[in-house]
Amino acid sequence: MKTNESLIAERNKHIPQGPFNTHPIFAAKAKGAMITDIEGKEYIDFAGGIGVNNIGHCDDEVVKAIQDQAAKYIHTCFHVVMYEPYVELAKKMNEITPGTFPKKTMFANSGAEGVENAVKIARHATGRPALIAFEDAFHGRTLLALSLTSKMKPYKFGFGPYAPEVYRMPYAYCYRCAFGLEYPSCELHCAYFLKDFFNTHISPEQVGALIVEPVLGEGGFVVPPKEYFKVLKKICQDNGIIFIADEVQTGFGRTARMFAIEHYEVAPDIIITAKSIGGGLPLSAITGKAEIMDHPQVGGLGGTFAGNPVACRAALAVIEQFERKKLLQKGEEIGKKVIKRFREFYEEYSIVGDVRGLGAMVGMELVVDRKTKEPATAFTKQLVAKCREKGLLMISAGTHSNIIRPLMPLVITDEQLERGLKIIGEGLDELNPS
Ligand SMILES: Cc1ncc(COP(=O)(O)O)c(C=O)c1O
C-alpha cells in the first residue's frame, strides 16, 4: 500500500525541488472544509489550496456543472469556436464587480496571467510603459508578474533580470510603517507619498498603471486604513494612471464582500480575479472599463486554454452558490470568530505581535519580541507543523513567513472552525512561547 512516505520518495525522484510543498502528505479526497490523506487521516483545511476553495472542496453544484459541461465539450478554444459559458460569465463579472460604468471581461488561466493581461491592456490604453507596485506585494511568478512581486527569497532570487519599468513604493503596513508613523495621526502619509514618488522615482506621464492588492495576501494579510485607496485612486485619476486592483486572493468573498475593494468604496479601472472564482479549476478574469478593455487590437489578447468552458461553468456555479448559501454573511461570521480568538491569543502569548483582518481574511503576525518586532519565522514554521500533527492544515505568509493566514473554506461548519482554532491554541500552548 502506498504511504505518504513512499509517495514523497517518488515525488523527490521525479519532481524538482522548486515546486514547493508545505505539508508532507498526499490527498485522497476532500469535501467542504475537510481533506483526507492517503493514509486515511482527516484534516481540517485552513489553507483552502491557498485561497482557492472559498466555496469548499467539491461543492455538489460545482461538481455537477463540471460534469455536465465535460460531457458536452471540454475545449474548442474560444478564439476558434466560441461558446456560451464564456459570454455568460463575462456578463456576470461585469455585473458583480464594483463600478457602475460599462465594463468588459476577458479570461485567462491563472492569477499571474490575469496580472500580465491587465498590465498589457493598461499599457496599450495609455501608451505608457511604467508600473507602480508595492513593497510586500505578490502578483505571481511569470516574468512580468514576478517583477511586480516584492519578496526576494524564494520567489525572485536567481531568476533575474526582471522586467523593466517597475517602480515600488511602501504599502500601508501600519504595524511596520515604512515612515515610522502611526495611524491616524500619520494623515495617510503613505498614500500621499505617491505624489513625492512622482518627483523622486518616476514621472506620472510615464506611468501606465498602479497595481495593488486591496489587502496583502502573500504579504501577510495587511489591511490598509479605510481612506487609503480613495487617496491612491484620486492621485491616479488626476494623472491619467490606470488603477488596477489585484483581487486574486482577496476576491470572491474572502473579505465578506465579493471584492475587498468594495470596503474602500473605490471602483478600480481594472480588477483581476482568480483563485476561488473557478471553484478549484484554473481560471482568472480581467474586468475593466469597456473603453480600456477594448483598446488592444483584435488578436492582441488571448490564450489557447483561456476561459476554458468547464472552468467558466464551474465559476457560474460558484457565483450561484455564493448567493444561495449566503457565503458573504457566513464569511463575516467566520471573520468575527477568528479575530476574537486571535485577539485572545494576543492577550495570552507575547509571541503574537499583531492581529488584523477584513471579513474572513484575518492574519496573526508572530514576533520574537513585541518591542523589536523581530519576525518569529522559525516559530511560525513549528506552529504550522504542530497544528498539522493535530489535524489542522495551515499556511504562513509574509515577507518573513511569520504570519498565520487562515484561508478556510467559507462553508466550514461551526464545529470544524472551533476545532481548528482550538488546535492553534493548543499548538501555541505546547510550543510554549515566552
Ligand atoms: C494577489 C495575488 N496575485 C496574483 C497571484 C498569482 O496567482 P497564480 O498563482 O494563480 O498565478 C497570487 C497568488 O497567490 C496572489 O495572491
GROMACS .gro file of C-alpha atoms and ligand atoms in nm:
model
  450
    1MET     CA    1   0.000   0.000   0.000
    2LYS     CA    2   0.121   0.348  -0.081
    3THR     CA    3   0.201   0.574   0.212
    4ASN     CA    4   0.280   0.944   0.236
    5GLU     CA    5   0.642   0.849   0.287
    6SER     CA    6   0.662   0.621  -0.016
    7LEU     CA    7   0.495   0.882  -0.237
    8ILE     CA    8   0.728   1.155  -0.110
    9ALA     CA    9   1.020   0.938  -0.218
   10GLU     CA   10   0.860   0.907  -0.564
   11ARG     CA   11   0.790   1.280  -0.570
   12ASN     CA   12   1.152   1.361  -0.489
   13LYS     CA   13   1.279   1.122  -0.753
   14HIS     CA   14   1.067   1.260  -1.037
   15ILE     CA   15   0.986   1.621  -0.950
   16PRO     CA   16   1.233   1.906  -0.893
   17GLN     CA   17   1.250   2.075  -0.554
   18GLY     CA   18   1.142   2.417  -0.690
   19PRO     CA   19   0.767   2.348  -0.682
   20PHE     CA   20   0.739   2.360  -0.303
   21ASN     CA   21   0.525   2.151  -0.065
   22THR     CA   22   0.413   2.284   0.273
   23HIS     CA   23   0.281   1.958   0.416
   24PRO     CA   24   0.432   1.608   0.372
   25ILE     CA   25   0.101   1.444   0.288
   26PHE     CA   26  -0.088   1.334  -0.024
   27ALA     CA   27  -0.460   1.393  -0.069
   28ALA     CA   28  -0.704   1.105  -0.115
   29LYS     CA   29  -1.026   1.306  -0.105
   30ALA     CA   30  -1.166   1.641   0.005
   31LYS     CA   31  -1.513   1.772   0.084
   32GLY     CA   32  -1.626   2.103   0.229
   33ALA     CA   33  -1.354   2.210   0.470
   34MET     CA   34  -1.202   1.865   0.521
   35ILE     CA   35  -0.916   1.683   0.348
   36THR     CA   36  -0.838   1.313   0.396
   37ASP     CA   37  -0.488   1.196   0.315
   38ILE     CA   38  -0.397   0.866   0.153
   39GLU     CA   39  -0.334   0.709   0.494
   40GLY     CA   40  -0.690   0.792   0.598
   41LYS     CA   41  -0.603   1.078   0.835
   42GLU     CA   42  -0.854   1.364   0.832
   43TYR     CA   43  -0.753   1.728   0.842
   44ILE     CA   44  -0.946   2.050   0.887
   45ASP     CA   45  -0.842   2.271   0.598
   46PHE     CA   46  -0.740   2.625   0.697
   47ALA     CA   47  -0.535   2.661   0.377
   48GLY     CA   48  -0.804   2.621   0.112
   49GLY     CA   49  -0.549   2.540  -0.157
   50ILE     CA   50  -0.409   2.894  -0.098
   51GLY     CA   51  -0.741   3.072  -0.114
   52VAL     CA   52  -0.895   2.873  -0.398
   53ASN     CA   53  -1.161   2.684  -0.207
   54ASN     CA   54  -1.381   2.960  -0.063
   55ILE     CA   55  -1.679   2.761  -0.192
   56GLY     CA   56  -1.546   2.444  -0.024
   57HIS     CA   57  -1.396   2.130  -0.171
   58CYS     CA   58  -1.611   1.953  -0.430
   59ASP     CA   59  -1.926   2.160  -0.385
   60ASP     CA   60  -2.209   1.942  -0.522
   61GLU     CA   61  -2.341   2.204  -0.765
   62VAL     CA   62  -1.992   2.293  -0.890
   63VAL     CA   63  -1.914   1.924  -0.948
   64LYS     CA   64  -2.245   1.885  -1.135
   65ALA     CA   65  -2.171   2.184  -1.358
   66ILE     CA   66  -1.823   2.048  -1.435
   67GLN     CA   67  -1.959   1.701  -1.517
   68ASP     CA   68  -2.237   1.841  -1.732
   69GLN     CA   69  -2.002   2.064  -1.930
   70ALA     CA   70  -1.734   1.794  -1.964
   71ALA     CA   71  -1.993   1.564  -2.122
   72LYS     CA   72  -2.084   1.831  -2.383
   73TYR     CA   73  -1.746   1.974  -2.490
   74ILE     CA   74  -1.427   2.037  -2.295
   75HIS     CA   75  -1.233   2.258  -2.531
   76THR     CA   76  -1.281   2.427  -2.864
   77CYS     CA   77  -1.061   2.732  -2.789
   78PHE     CA   78  -1.267   3.049  -2.758
   79HIS     CA   79  -1.060   3.203  -3.039
   80VAL     CA   80  -1.158   2.924  -3.280
   81VAL     CA   81  -1.516   2.831  -3.194
   82MET     CA   82  -1.691   3.046  -2.935
   83TYR     CA   83  -1.909   2.910  -2.657
   84GLU     CA   84  -2.181   3.049  -2.434
   85PRO     CA   85  -2.034   2.990  -2.084
   86TYR     CA   86  -1.753   3.239  -2.162
   87VAL     CA   87  -2.005   3.509  -2.259
   88GLU     CA   88  -2.239   3.429  -1.972
   89LEU     CA   89  -1.959   3.451  -1.716
   90ALA     CA   90  -1.821   3.774  -1.866
   91LYS     CA   91  -2.168   3.927  -1.839
   92LYS     CA   92  -2.193   3.815  -1.476
   93MET     CA   93  -1.848   3.951  -1.388
   94ASN     CA   94  -1.937   4.287  -1.542
   95GLU     CA   95  -2.246   4.291  -1.320
   96ILE     CA   96  -2.089   4.188  -0.989
   97THR     CA   97  -1.763   4.384  -0.996
   98PRO     CA   98  -1.762   4.734  -0.843
   99GLY     CA   99  -1.830   5.036  -1.067
  100THR     CA  100  -2.146   5.147  -1.246
  101PHE     CA  101  -1.965   5.231  -1.573
  102PRO     CA  102  -1.982   4.997  -1.877
  103LYS     CA  103  -1.741   4.707  -1.832
  104LYS     CA  104  -1.594   4.420  -2.029
  105THR     CA  105  -1.428   4.100  -1.910
  106MET     CA  106  -1.178   3.858  -2.064
  107PHE     CA  107  -1.045   3.537  -1.914
  108ALA     CA  108  -0.707   3.374  -1.861
  109ASN     CA  109  -0.583   3.067  -1.674
  110SER     CA  110  -0.410   3.184  -1.356
  111GLY     CA  111  -0.364   3.482  -1.131
  112ALA     CA  112  -0.026   3.562  -1.284
  113GLU     CA  113  -0.174   3.552  -1.633
  114GLY     CA  114  -0.453   3.781  -1.515
  115VAL     CA  115  -0.188   4.026  -1.395
  116GLU     CA  116   0.007   4.003  -1.722
  117ASN     CA  117  -0.305   4.075  -1.928
  118ALA     CA  118  -0.418   4.364  -1.707
  119VAL     CA  119  -0.078   4.527  -1.750
  120LYS     CA  120  -0.077   4.470  -2.127
  121ILE     CA  121  -0.419   4.633  -2.155
  122ALA     CA  122  -0.323   4.927  -1.933
  123ARG     CA  123  -0.002   4.991  -2.127
  124HIS     CA  124  -0.186   4.971  -2.458
  125ALA     CA  125  -0.461   5.205  -2.344
  126THR     CA  126  -0.226   5.469  -2.201
  127GLY     CA  127   0.075   5.426  -2.429
  128ARG     CA  128   0.287   5.448  -2.112
  129PRO     CA  129   0.536   5.181  -2.002
  130ALA     CA  130   0.591   5.232  -1.629
  131LEU     CA  131   0.414   5.046  -1.350
  132ILE     CA  132   0.392   5.126  -0.982
  133ALA     CA  133   0.377   4.831  -0.743
  134PHE     CA  134   0.423   4.795  -0.368
  135GLU     CA  135   0.661   4.651  -0.113
  136ASP     CA  136   0.546   4.312   0.020
  137ALA     CA  137   0.327   4.266  -0.289
  138PHE     CA  138   0.271   3.932  -0.455
  139HIS     CA  139   0.144   3.925  -0.812
  140GLY     CA  140   0.262   3.585  -0.936
  141ARG     CA  141   0.560   3.401  -1.077
  142THR     CA  142   0.568   3.465  -1.454
  143LEU     CA  143   0.837   3.714  -1.551
  144LEU     CA  144   0.634   4.034  -1.552
  145ALA     CA  145   0.422   3.926  -1.253
  146LEU     CA  146   0.743   3.821  -1.074
  147SER     CA  147   0.893   4.160  -1.147
  148LEU     CA  148   0.590   4.315  -0.977
  149THR     CA  149   0.622   4.072  -0.683
  150SER     CA  150   0.833   4.204  -0.397
  151LYS     CA  151   0.967   3.911  -0.192
  152MET     CA  152   1.321   3.810  -0.296
  153LYS     CA  153   1.367   3.466  -0.141
  154PRO     CA  154   1.245   3.226  -0.252
  155TYR     CA  155   1.036   3.390  -0.526
  156LYS     CA  156   1.274   3.619  -0.716
  157PHE     CA  157   1.622   3.506  -0.618
  158GLY     CA  158   1.824   3.386  -0.917
  159PHE     CA  159   1.552   3.449  -1.174
  160GLY     CA  160   1.657   3.794  -1.297
  161PRO     CA  161   1.687   4.003  -1.498
  162TYR     CA  162   1.338   4.122  -1.416
  163ALA     CA  163   1.111   4.315  -1.648
  164PRO     CA  164   1.199   4.685  -1.655
  165GLU     CA  165   0.984   4.986  -1.567
  166VAL     CA  166   0.856   4.858  -1.233
  167TYR     CA  167   0.872   5.116  -0.953
  168ARG     CA  168   0.798   5.016  -0.596
  169MET     CA  169   0.667   5.217  -0.304
  170PRO     CA  170   0.582   5.117   0.055
  171TYR     CA  171   0.237   4.973   0.129
  172ALA     CA  172   0.011   5.085   0.413
  173TYR     CA  173   0.159   4.829   0.652
  174CYS     CA  174   0.065   5.010   0.972
  175TYR     CA  175   0.225   4.755   1.207
  176ARG     CA  176   0.558   4.810   1.033
  177CYS     CA  177   0.509   5.161   0.894
  178ALA     CA  178   0.789   5.241   0.650
  179PHE     CA  179   0.773   5.604   0.761
  180GLY     CA  180   0.771   5.529   1.135
  181LEU     CA  181   0.431   5.694   1.173
  182GLU     CA  182   0.107   5.590   1.338
  183TYR     CA  183  -0.245   5.590   1.205
  184PRO     CA  184  -0.446   5.816   1.218
  185SER     CA  185  -0.200   6.088   1.319
  186CYS     CA  186   0.004   5.999   1.006
  187GLU     CA  187  -0.277   6.152   0.797
  188LEU     CA  188  -0.224   5.882   0.535
  189HIS     CA  189   0.131   5.990   0.458
  190CYS     CA  190   0.197   5.656   0.283
  191ALA     CA  191  -0.082   5.727   0.031
  192TYR     CA  192   0.004   6.092  -0.033
  193PHE     CA  193   0.367   5.979  -0.068
  194LEU     CA  194   0.271   5.880  -0.422
  195LYS     CA  195   0.292   6.249  -0.515
  196ASP     CA  196   0.651   6.267  -0.384
  197PHE     CA  197   0.724   5.941  -0.559
  198PHE     CA  198   0.649   6.115  -0.891
  199ASN     CA  199   0.937   6.355  -0.818
  200THR     CA  200   1.187   6.100  -0.693
  201HIS     CA  201   1.118   5.777  -0.884
  202ILE     CA  202   0.908   5.813  -1.199
  203SER     CA  203   0.717   6.096  -1.368
  204PRO     CA  204   0.342   6.038  -1.375
  205GLU     CA  205   0.325   6.098  -1.752
  206GLN     CA  206   0.523   5.777  -1.797
  207VAL     CA  207   0.312   5.562  -1.565
  208GLY     CA  208   0.055   5.336  -1.728
  209ALA     CA  209  -0.080   5.167  -1.417
  210LEU     CA  210  -0.061   5.133  -1.044
  211ILE     CA  211  -0.127   4.775  -0.935
  212VAL     CA  212  -0.220   4.699  -0.577
  213GLU     CA  213  -0.374   4.427  -0.360
  214PRO     CA  214  -0.663   4.569  -0.151
  215VAL     CA  215  -0.535   4.353   0.135
  216LEU     CA  216  -0.188   4.197   0.107
  217GLY     CA  217  -0.227   3.821   0.059
  218GLU     CA  218   0.112   3.655   0.044
  219GLY     CA  219   0.250   3.974   0.204
  220GLY     CA  220   0.072   3.884   0.529
  221PHE     CA  221  -0.294   3.986   0.536
  222VAL     CA  222  -0.215   4.352   0.582
  223VAL     CA  223  -0.527   4.570   0.587
  224PRO     CA  224  -0.479   4.938   0.490
  225PRO     CA  225  -0.675   5.218   0.662
  226LYS     CA  226  -1.019   5.284   0.521
  227GLU     CA  227  -0.929   5.606   0.330
  228TYR     CA  228  -0.610   5.467   0.173
  229PHE     CA  229  -0.737   5.354  -0.166
  230LYS     CA  230  -0.954   5.662  -0.222
  231VAL     CA  231  -0.640   5.873  -0.197
  232LEU     CA  232  -0.437   5.648  -0.427
  233LYS     CA  233  -0.719   5.623  -0.680
  234LYS     CA  234  -0.769   6.001  -0.689
  235ILE     CA  235  -0.398   6.064  -0.749
  236CYS     CA  236  -0.402   5.802  -1.027
  237GLN     CA  237  -0.712   5.956  -1.182
  238ASP     CA  238  -0.564   6.308  -1.173
  239ASN     CA  239  -0.260   6.179  -1.360
  240GLY     CA  240  -0.423   5.951  -1.617
  241ILE     CA  241  -0.288   5.636  -1.448
  242ILE     CA  242  -0.494   5.319  -1.459
  243PHE     CA  243  -0.576   5.183  -1.112
  244ILE     CA  244  -0.557   4.803  -1.112
  245ALA     CA  245  -0.687   4.608  -0.812
  246ASP     CA  246  -0.530   4.264  -0.787
  247GLU     CA  247  -0.812   4.074  -0.615
  248VAL     CA  248  -0.668   3.732  -0.694
  249GLN     CA  249  -0.655   3.640  -0.324
  250THR     CA  250  -0.892   3.898  -0.170
  251GLY     CA  251  -1.164   3.838  -0.427
  252PHE     CA  252  -1.452   3.603  -0.444
  253GLY     CA  253  -1.586   3.659  -0.099
  254ARG     CA  254  -1.278   3.629   0.117
  255THR     CA  255  -1.339   3.959   0.296
  256ALA     CA  256  -1.717   3.919   0.337
  257ARG     CA  257  -1.772   4.127   0.024
  258MET     CA  258  -1.734   3.973  -0.318
  259PHE     CA  259  -1.435   4.207  -0.373
  260ALA     CA  260  -1.227   4.359  -0.094
  261ILE     CA  261  -1.203   4.698  -0.266
  262GLU     CA  262  -1.578   4.739  -0.204
  263HIS     CA  263  -1.494   4.801   0.164
  264TYR     CA  264  -1.299   5.107   0.048
  265GLU     CA  265  -1.576   5.237  -0.181
  266VAL     CA  266  -1.341   5.254  -0.478
  267ALA     CA  267  -1.417   5.128  -0.827
  268PRO     CA  268  -1.092   5.014  -0.992
  269ASP     CA  269  -1.033   5.078  -1.363
  270ILE     CA  270  -0.932   4.713  -1.393
  271ILE     CA  271  -0.993   4.434  -1.143
  272ILE     CA  272  -0.822   4.094  -1.157
  273THR     CA  273  -0.982   3.784  -1.006
  274ALA     CA  274  -0.859   3.424  -0.997
  275LYS     CA  275  -0.820   3.157  -0.727
  276SER     CA  276  -1.171   3.100  -0.582
  277ILE     CA  277  -1.354   3.213  -0.897
  278GLY     CA  278  -1.322   2.868  -1.057
  279GLY     CA  279  -1.418   2.655  -0.756
  280GLY     CA  280  -1.084   2.475  -0.794
  281LEU     CA  281  -1.042   2.490  -1.170
  282PRO     CA  282  -0.779   2.720  -1.320
  283LEU     CA  283  -0.938   3.047  -1.429
  284SER     CA  284  -0.874   3.418  -1.399
  285ALA     CA  285  -1.079   3.717  -1.504
  286ILE     CA  286  -0.972   4.062  -1.612
  287THR     CA  287  -1.263   4.304  -1.581
  288GLY     CA  288  -1.237   4.672  -1.659
  289LYS     CA  289  -1.385   4.986  -1.803
  290ALA     CA  290  -1.510   4.899  -2.151
  291GLU     CA  291  -1.310   5.168  -2.330
  292ILE     CA  292  -0.986   5.049  -2.164
  293MET     CA  293  -1.056   4.679  -2.222
  294ASP     CA  294  -1.141   4.742  -2.588
  295HIS     CA  295  -0.817   4.927  -2.660
  296PRO     CA  296  -0.587   4.639  -2.765
  297GLN     CA  297  -0.621   4.531  -3.129
  298VAL     CA  298  -0.800   4.213  -3.239
  299GLY     CA  299  -0.569   3.919  -3.168
  300GLY     CA  300  -0.360   4.119  -2.920
  301LEU     CA  301  -0.507   3.925  -2.629
  302GLY     CA  302  -0.592   3.561  -2.570
  303GLY     CA  303  -0.456   3.215  -2.499
  304THR     CA  304  -0.523   2.858  -2.607
  305PHE     CA  305  -0.689   2.750  -2.282
  306ALA     CA  306  -0.800   3.094  -2.161
  307GLY     CA  307  -1.159   3.089  -2.037
  308ASN     CA  308  -1.197   2.713  -2.071
  309PRO     CA  309  -1.568   2.623  -2.087
  310VAL     CA  310  -1.554   2.375  -1.797
  311ALA     CA  311  -1.388   2.638  -1.576
  312CYS     CA  312  -1.642   2.902  -1.684
  313ARG     CA  313  -1.934   2.671  -1.596
  314ALA     CA  314  -1.771   2.598  -1.260
  315ALA     CA  315  -1.738   2.974  -1.196
  316LEU     CA  316  -2.104   3.035  -1.281
  317ALA     CA  317  -2.198   2.764  -1.031
  318VAL     CA  318  -1.966   2.919  -0.770
  319ILE     CA  319  -2.139   3.257  -0.808
  320GLU     CA  320  -2.481   3.095  -0.778
  321GLN     CA  321  -2.378   2.903  -0.466
  322PHE     CA  322  -2.240   3.219  -0.306
  323GLU     CA  323  -2.586   3.369  -0.328
  324ARG     CA  324  -2.777   3.056  -0.234
  325LYS     CA  325  -2.559   2.970   0.066
  326LYS     CA  326  -2.522   3.333   0.179
  327LEU     CA  327  -2.146   3.288   0.191
  328LEU     CA  328  -2.065   3.657   0.228
  329GLN     CA  329  -2.265   3.662   0.551
  330LYS     CA  330  -2.100   3.338   0.656
  331GLY     CA  331  -1.757   3.492   0.585
  332GLU     CA  332  -1.841   3.785   0.811
  333GLU     CA  333  -1.932   3.546   1.095
  334ILE     CA  334  -1.617   3.336   1.042
  335GLY     CA  335  -1.402   3.651   1.044
  336LYS     CA  336  -1.554   3.769   1.373
  337LYS     CA  337  -1.488   3.435   1.541
  338VAL     CA  338  -1.130   3.410   1.411
  339ILE     CA  339  -1.034   3.764   1.506
  340LYS     CA  340  -1.186   3.723   1.853
  341ARG     CA  341  -0.985   3.407   1.915
  342PHE     CA  342  -0.665   3.554   1.768
  343ARG     CA  343  -0.705   3.857   1.998
  344GLU     CA  344  -0.731   3.619   2.293
  345PHE     CA  345  -0.406   3.460   2.175
  346TYR     CA  346  -0.257   3.811   2.165
  347GLU     CA  347  -0.352   3.861   2.531
  348GLU     CA  348  -0.209   3.524   2.628
  349TYR     CA  349   0.110   3.492   2.422
  350SER     CA  350   0.368   3.767   2.373
  351ILE     CA  351   0.480   3.596   2.053
  352VAL     CA  352   0.162   3.728   1.890
  353GLY     CA  353   0.262   4.076   1.778
  354ASP     CA  354  -0.038   4.186   1.574
  355VAL     CA  355  -0.386   4.068   1.482
  356ARG     CA  356  -0.569   4.229   1.190
  357GLY     CA  357  -0.835   4.141   0.940
  358LEU     CA  358  -1.111   4.224   0.698
  359GLY     CA  359  -1.403   3.979   0.683
  360ALA     CA  360  -1.270   3.625   0.682
  361MET     CA  361  -0.919   3.743   0.586
  362VAL     CA  362  -0.766   3.753   0.933
  363GLY     CA  363  -0.392   3.740   0.999
  364MET     CA  364  -0.187   3.687   1.313
  365GLU     CA  365   0.171   3.815   1.297
  366LEU     CA  366   0.421   3.635   1.520
  367VAL     CA  367   0.725   3.817   1.657
  368VAL     CA  368   1.016   3.714   1.879
  369ASP     CA  369   0.986   4.039   2.073
  370ARG     CA  370   0.697   4.283   2.072
  371LYS     CA  371   0.932   4.584   2.102
  372THR     CA  372   1.180   4.496   1.826
  373LYS     CA  373   0.910   4.319   1.620
  374GLU     CA  374   1.170   4.067   1.505
  375PRO     CA  375   0.976   3.818   1.293
  376ALA     CA  376   0.927   3.477   1.459
  377THR     CA  377   0.990   3.289   1.136
  378ALA     CA  378   1.117   2.963   1.286
  379PHE     CA  379   0.838   2.952   1.545
  380THR     CA  380   0.573   3.006   1.277
  381LYS     CA  381   0.705   2.706   1.089
  382GLN     CA  382   0.698   2.497   1.407
  383LEU     CA  383   0.343   2.606   1.480
  384VAL     CA  384   0.224   2.512   1.131
  385ALA     CA  385   0.387   2.167   1.170
  386LYS     CA  386   0.245   2.120   1.521
  387CYS     CA  387  -0.105   2.203   1.401
  388ARG     CA  388  -0.074   1.955   1.117
  389GLU     CA  389   0.019   1.680   1.364
  390LYS     CA  390  -0.304   1.769   1.544
  391GLY     CA  391  -0.514   1.756   1.228
  392LEU     CA  392  -0.517   2.116   1.105
  393LEU     CA  393  -0.365   2.233   0.776
  394MET     CA  394  -0.242   2.592   0.769
  395ILE     CA  395  -0.004   2.805   0.567
  396SER     CA  396   0.200   3.105   0.665
  397ALA     CA  397   0.255   3.433   0.480
  398GLY     CA  398   0.463   3.750   0.492
  399THR     CA  399   0.798   3.862   0.360
  400HIS     CA  400   0.946   3.689   0.667
  401SER     CA  401   0.700   3.396   0.665
  402ASN     CA  402   0.587   3.484   1.017
  403ILE     CA  403   0.216   3.541   0.967
  404ILE     CA  404  -0.058   3.284   1.014
  405ARG     CA  405  -0.315   3.334   0.739
  406PRO     CA  406  -0.622   3.112   0.764
  407LEU     CA  407  -0.796   3.062   0.431
  408MET     CA  408  -1.059   2.814   0.539
  409PRO     CA  409  -1.346   2.741   0.301
  410LEU     CA  410  -1.641   2.965   0.384
  411VAL     CA  411  -1.865   2.657   0.409
  412ILE     CA  412  -1.672   2.535   0.713
  413THR     CA  413  -1.906   2.422   0.992
  414ASP     CA  414  -1.901   2.597   1.331
  415GLU     CA  415  -1.772   2.279   1.489
  416GLN     CA  416  -1.483   2.246   1.239
  417LEU     CA  417  -1.395   2.612   1.281
  418GLU     CA  418  -1.394   2.588   1.661
  419ARG     CA  419  -1.187   2.271   1.649
  420GLY     CA  420  -0.934   2.434   1.413
  421LEU     CA  421  -0.899   2.742   1.634
  422LYS     CA  422  -0.864   2.521   1.941
  423ILE     CA  423  -0.578   2.334   1.771
  424ILE     CA  424  -0.393   2.663   1.708
  425GLY     CA  425  -0.438   2.745   2.079
  426GLU     CA  426  -0.304   2.404   2.180
  427GLY     CA  427  -0.013   2.446   1.940
  428LEU     CA  428   0.079   2.784   2.093
  429ASP     CA  429   0.047   2.633   2.438
  430GLU     CA  430   0.258   2.326   2.373
  431LEU     CA  431   0.533   2.516   2.192
  432ASN     CA  432   0.522   2.741   2.496
  433PRO     CA  433   0.643   3.073   2.357
  434SER     CA  434   0.793   3.310   2.609
  435LIG     C1  435  -0.265   3.878  -0.505
  435LIG     C2  436  -0.216   3.770  -0.595
  435LIG     N1  437  -0.194   3.797  -0.725
  435LIG     C3  438  -0.150   3.704  -0.812
  435LIG     C4  439  -0.125   3.575  -0.769
  435LIG     C5  440  -0.078   3.472  -0.867
  435LIG     O1  441  -0.177   3.378  -0.889
  435LIG     P1  442  -0.141   3.236  -0.956
  435LIG     O2  443  -0.062   3.161  -0.854
  435LIG     O3  444  -0.273   3.176  -0.986
  435LIG     O4  445  -0.062   3.266  -1.078
  435LIG     C6  446  -0.149   3.541  -0.636
  435LIG     C7  447  -0.122   3.404  -0.586
  435LIG     O5  448  -0.109   3.378  -0.471
  435LIG     C8  449  -0.194   3.640  -0.546
  435LIG     O6  450  -0.218   3.614  -0.417
   0.00000   0.00000   0.00000
